[in-house]
Coordinates of C-alpha atoms in Angstrom, one line a residue:
X1 CA 96.0 101.3 138.3
X2 CA 99.2 102.4 136.5
X3 CA 99.6 100.9 133.1
X4 CA 102.1 100.9 130.2
X5 CA 102.3 103.7 127.7
X6 CA 103.5 102.6 124.2
X7 CA 105.1 104.7 121.5
X8 CA 106.2 103.4 118.1
X9 CA 108.7 105.2 115.9
X10 CA 111.2 104.4 113.1
X11 CA 114.9 104.6 113.7
X12 CA 117.5 103.7 111.1
X13 CA 115.2 101.2 109.4
X14 CA 114.0 99.5 112.6
X15 CA 110.6 99.8 114.3
X16 CA 111.3 101.1 117.8
X17 CA 108.6 100.3 120.3
X18 CA 109.2 102.3 123.5
X19 CA 107.4 101.1 126.6
X20 CA 106.9 103.2 129.7
X21 CA 105.3 102.3 133.0
X22 CA 104.3 98.8 134.1
X23 CA 103.7 96.0 131.6
X24 CA 101.3 93.5 133.2
X25 CA 98.2 91.5 132.4
X26 CA 96.1 94.6 131.8
X27 CA 98.2 95.7 128.8
X28 CA 100.0 92.6 127.6
X29 CA 97.5 91.8 124.8
X30 CA 97.7 95.4 123.5
X31 CA 101.5 95.3 123.5
X32 CA 101.6 91.9 121.8
X33 CA 99.2 93.3 119.1
X34 CA 101.4 96.4 118.6
X35 CA 104.5 94.2 118.3
X36 CA 102.8 92.0 115.8
X37 CA 101.8 95.0 113.8
X38 CA 105.4 96.3 113.9
X39 CA 106.7 92.9 112.7
X40 CA 104.2 93.0 109.8
X41 CA 105.6 96.4 108.7
X42 CA 109.3 95.4 109.0
X43 CA 111.1 92.4 110.6
X44 CA 113.5 94.4 112.7
X45 CA 112.1 95.5 116.1
X46 CA 113.9 97.2 118.9
X47 CA 111.9 97.4 122.2
X48 CA 113.1 100.3 124.2
X49 CA 112.7 99.4 127.9
X50 CA 114.5 102.5 129.3
X51 CA 111.3 103.8 131.0
X52 CA 109.6 100.4 131.8
X53 CA 109.6 100.1 135.6
X54 CA 107.9 96.7 135.9
X55 CA 107.1 93.6 133.9
X56 CA 105.3 90.4 134.8
X57 CA 105.0 87.1 133.1
X58 CA 102.2 88.2 130.8
X59 CA 104.4 91.1 129.7
X60 CA 107.2 88.8 129.0
X61 CA 104.8 86.6 127.0
X62 CA 103.9 89.7 125.0
X63 CA 107.6 90.2 124.2
X64 CA 108.0 86.5 123.2
X65 CA 104.9 86.7 121.0
X66 CA 106.3 89.8 119.2
X67 CA 109.6 88.1 118.8
X68 CA 107.9 85.1 117.3
X69 CA 106.1 87.3 114.8
X70 CA 109.3 89.1 113.9
X71 CA 111.1 85.8 113.3
X72 CA 108.3 84.6 111.1
X73 CA 108.8 87.8 109.1
X74 CA 112.5 87.0 108.8
X75 CA 113.9 89.3 111.4
X76 CA 114.2 89.5 115.2
X77 CA 113.1 91.5 118.2
X78 CA 115.8 92.9 120.5
X79 CA 115.7 94.7 123.8
X80 CA 117.3 98.0 124.6
X81 CA 118.1 99.7 127.9
X82 CA 116.1 97.4 130.4
X83 CA 116.2 98.4 134.1
X84 CA 117.7 95.9 136.5
X85 CA 114.3 94.8 137.8
X86 CA 113.1 94.0 134.3
X87 CA 116.2 92.0 133.6
X88 CA 115.8 90.2 136.9
X89 CA 112.4 89.0 135.8
X90 CA 113.8 87.8 132.5
X91 CA 116.7 86.1 134.2
X92 CA 114.4 84.4 136.8
X93 CA 112.3 82.7 134.0
X94 CA 115.5 82.0 132.0
X95 CA 114.9 84.3 129.1
X96 CA 117.6 86.9 129.9
X97 CA 119.9 85.2 127.5
X98 CA 117.2 84.3 125.0
X99 CA 116.8 87.9 123.9
X100 CA 119.6 90.1 122.5
X101 CA 119.9 92.9 125.0
X102 CA 121.7 96.3 124.3
X103 CA 122.4 99.3 126.5
X104 CA 120.7 101.8 124.2
X105 CA 118.5 102.0 121.1
X106 CA 121.4 103.4 119.2
X107 CA 123.7 100.5 120.1
X108 CA 120.9 98.1 119.3
X109 CA 120.5 99.6 115.8
X110 CA 124.2 99.5 115.2
X111 CA 124.8 96.0 116.5
X112 CA 121.6 94.5 115.2
X113 CA 122.5 95.3 111.7
X114 CA 122.7 91.5 111.2
X115 CA 119.2 90.9 112.6
X116 CA 118.1 89.1 109.5
X117 CA 121.3 87.1 109.4
X118 CA 121.1 85.7 112.9
X119 CA 117.3 85.3 113.1
X120 CA 116.2 81.7 113.3
X121 CA 112.9 80.2 112.6
X122 CA 110.8 79.4 115.7
X123 CA 111.4 76.0 117.2
X124 CA 109.2 73.2 115.8
X125 CA 107.5 70.6 118.0
X126 CA 108.9 67.1 117.7
X127 CA 107.0 64.9 115.2
X128 CA 106.8 62.0 117.7
X129 CA 106.5 62.4 121.4
X130 CA 107.9 59.8 123.7
X131 CA 106.5 59.1 127.1
X132 CA 109.1 59.4 129.8
X133 CA 110.1 56.2 131.6
X134 CA 108.5 55.4 134.8
X135 CA 110.6 56.2 137.9
X136 CA 110.5 54.3 141.2
X137 CA 112.2 55.1 144.5
X138 CA 113.3 52.8 147.2
X139 CA 115.3 53.3 150.3
X140 CA 118.0 50.9 149.2
X141 CA 118.3 51.8 145.5
X142 CA 117.2 55.5 145.5
X143 CA 115.6 56.8 142.4
X144 CA 115.8 54.6 139.3
X145 CA 114.1 54.1 136.0
X146 CA 111.6 51.2 135.9
X147 CA 112.2 49.0 132.8
X148 CA 109.3 49.3 130.3
X149 CA 108.6 45.5 130.6
X150 CA 107.9 46.1 134.3
X151 CA 105.9 49.3 134.0
X152 CA 102.5 49.1 135.5
X153 CA 99.6 48.9 133.0
X154 CA 96.3 50.5 133.2
X155 CA 93.6 47.9 133.9
X156 CA 90.9 47.5 131.3
X157 CA 87.6 49.1 132.5
X158 CA 85.6 46.2 131.3
X159 CA 87.8 43.8 133.2
X160 CA 87.4 46.0 136.3
X161 CA 83.6 45.9 135.9
X162 CA 83.7 42.1 135.8
X163 CA 85.7 41.9 139.0
X164 CA 83.4 44.2 140.9
X165 CA 85.8 47.2 140.8
X166 CA 84.2 50.6 140.5

């Protein structure tokens, strides 16, 4: 089993975490922990992906986790030099535009000078969740929203027991 090798260094005030190999489920937790540690020592993190050949969804989750930790610390996590197949995975799951991506670590450190300025707090969950409206489909009308006054209700279990429903 081929896994990821991880190397952390400092470059112009940023923590640079270089990944090499394949980032998958076997190593995702260790990478997330290393990124969290890097965020604790300084909010600006550049992840060098120049030698990362493969990433799966657990690897992407590790990057997202590190990014969340960096943002909590008032900075951000940016990506540098990803291969086409790594960017393809990010694009497939619609995260290619969520990360700031640079061609090199040097460019990332130059351009990401405003990491603290553009970092945003992680999104908060809504205070009140609303249930979606019920949808119905008919051949004549197609798909439409069912008015809430006509939405089916869940029968009372005691009422069901009295009617012989089980």
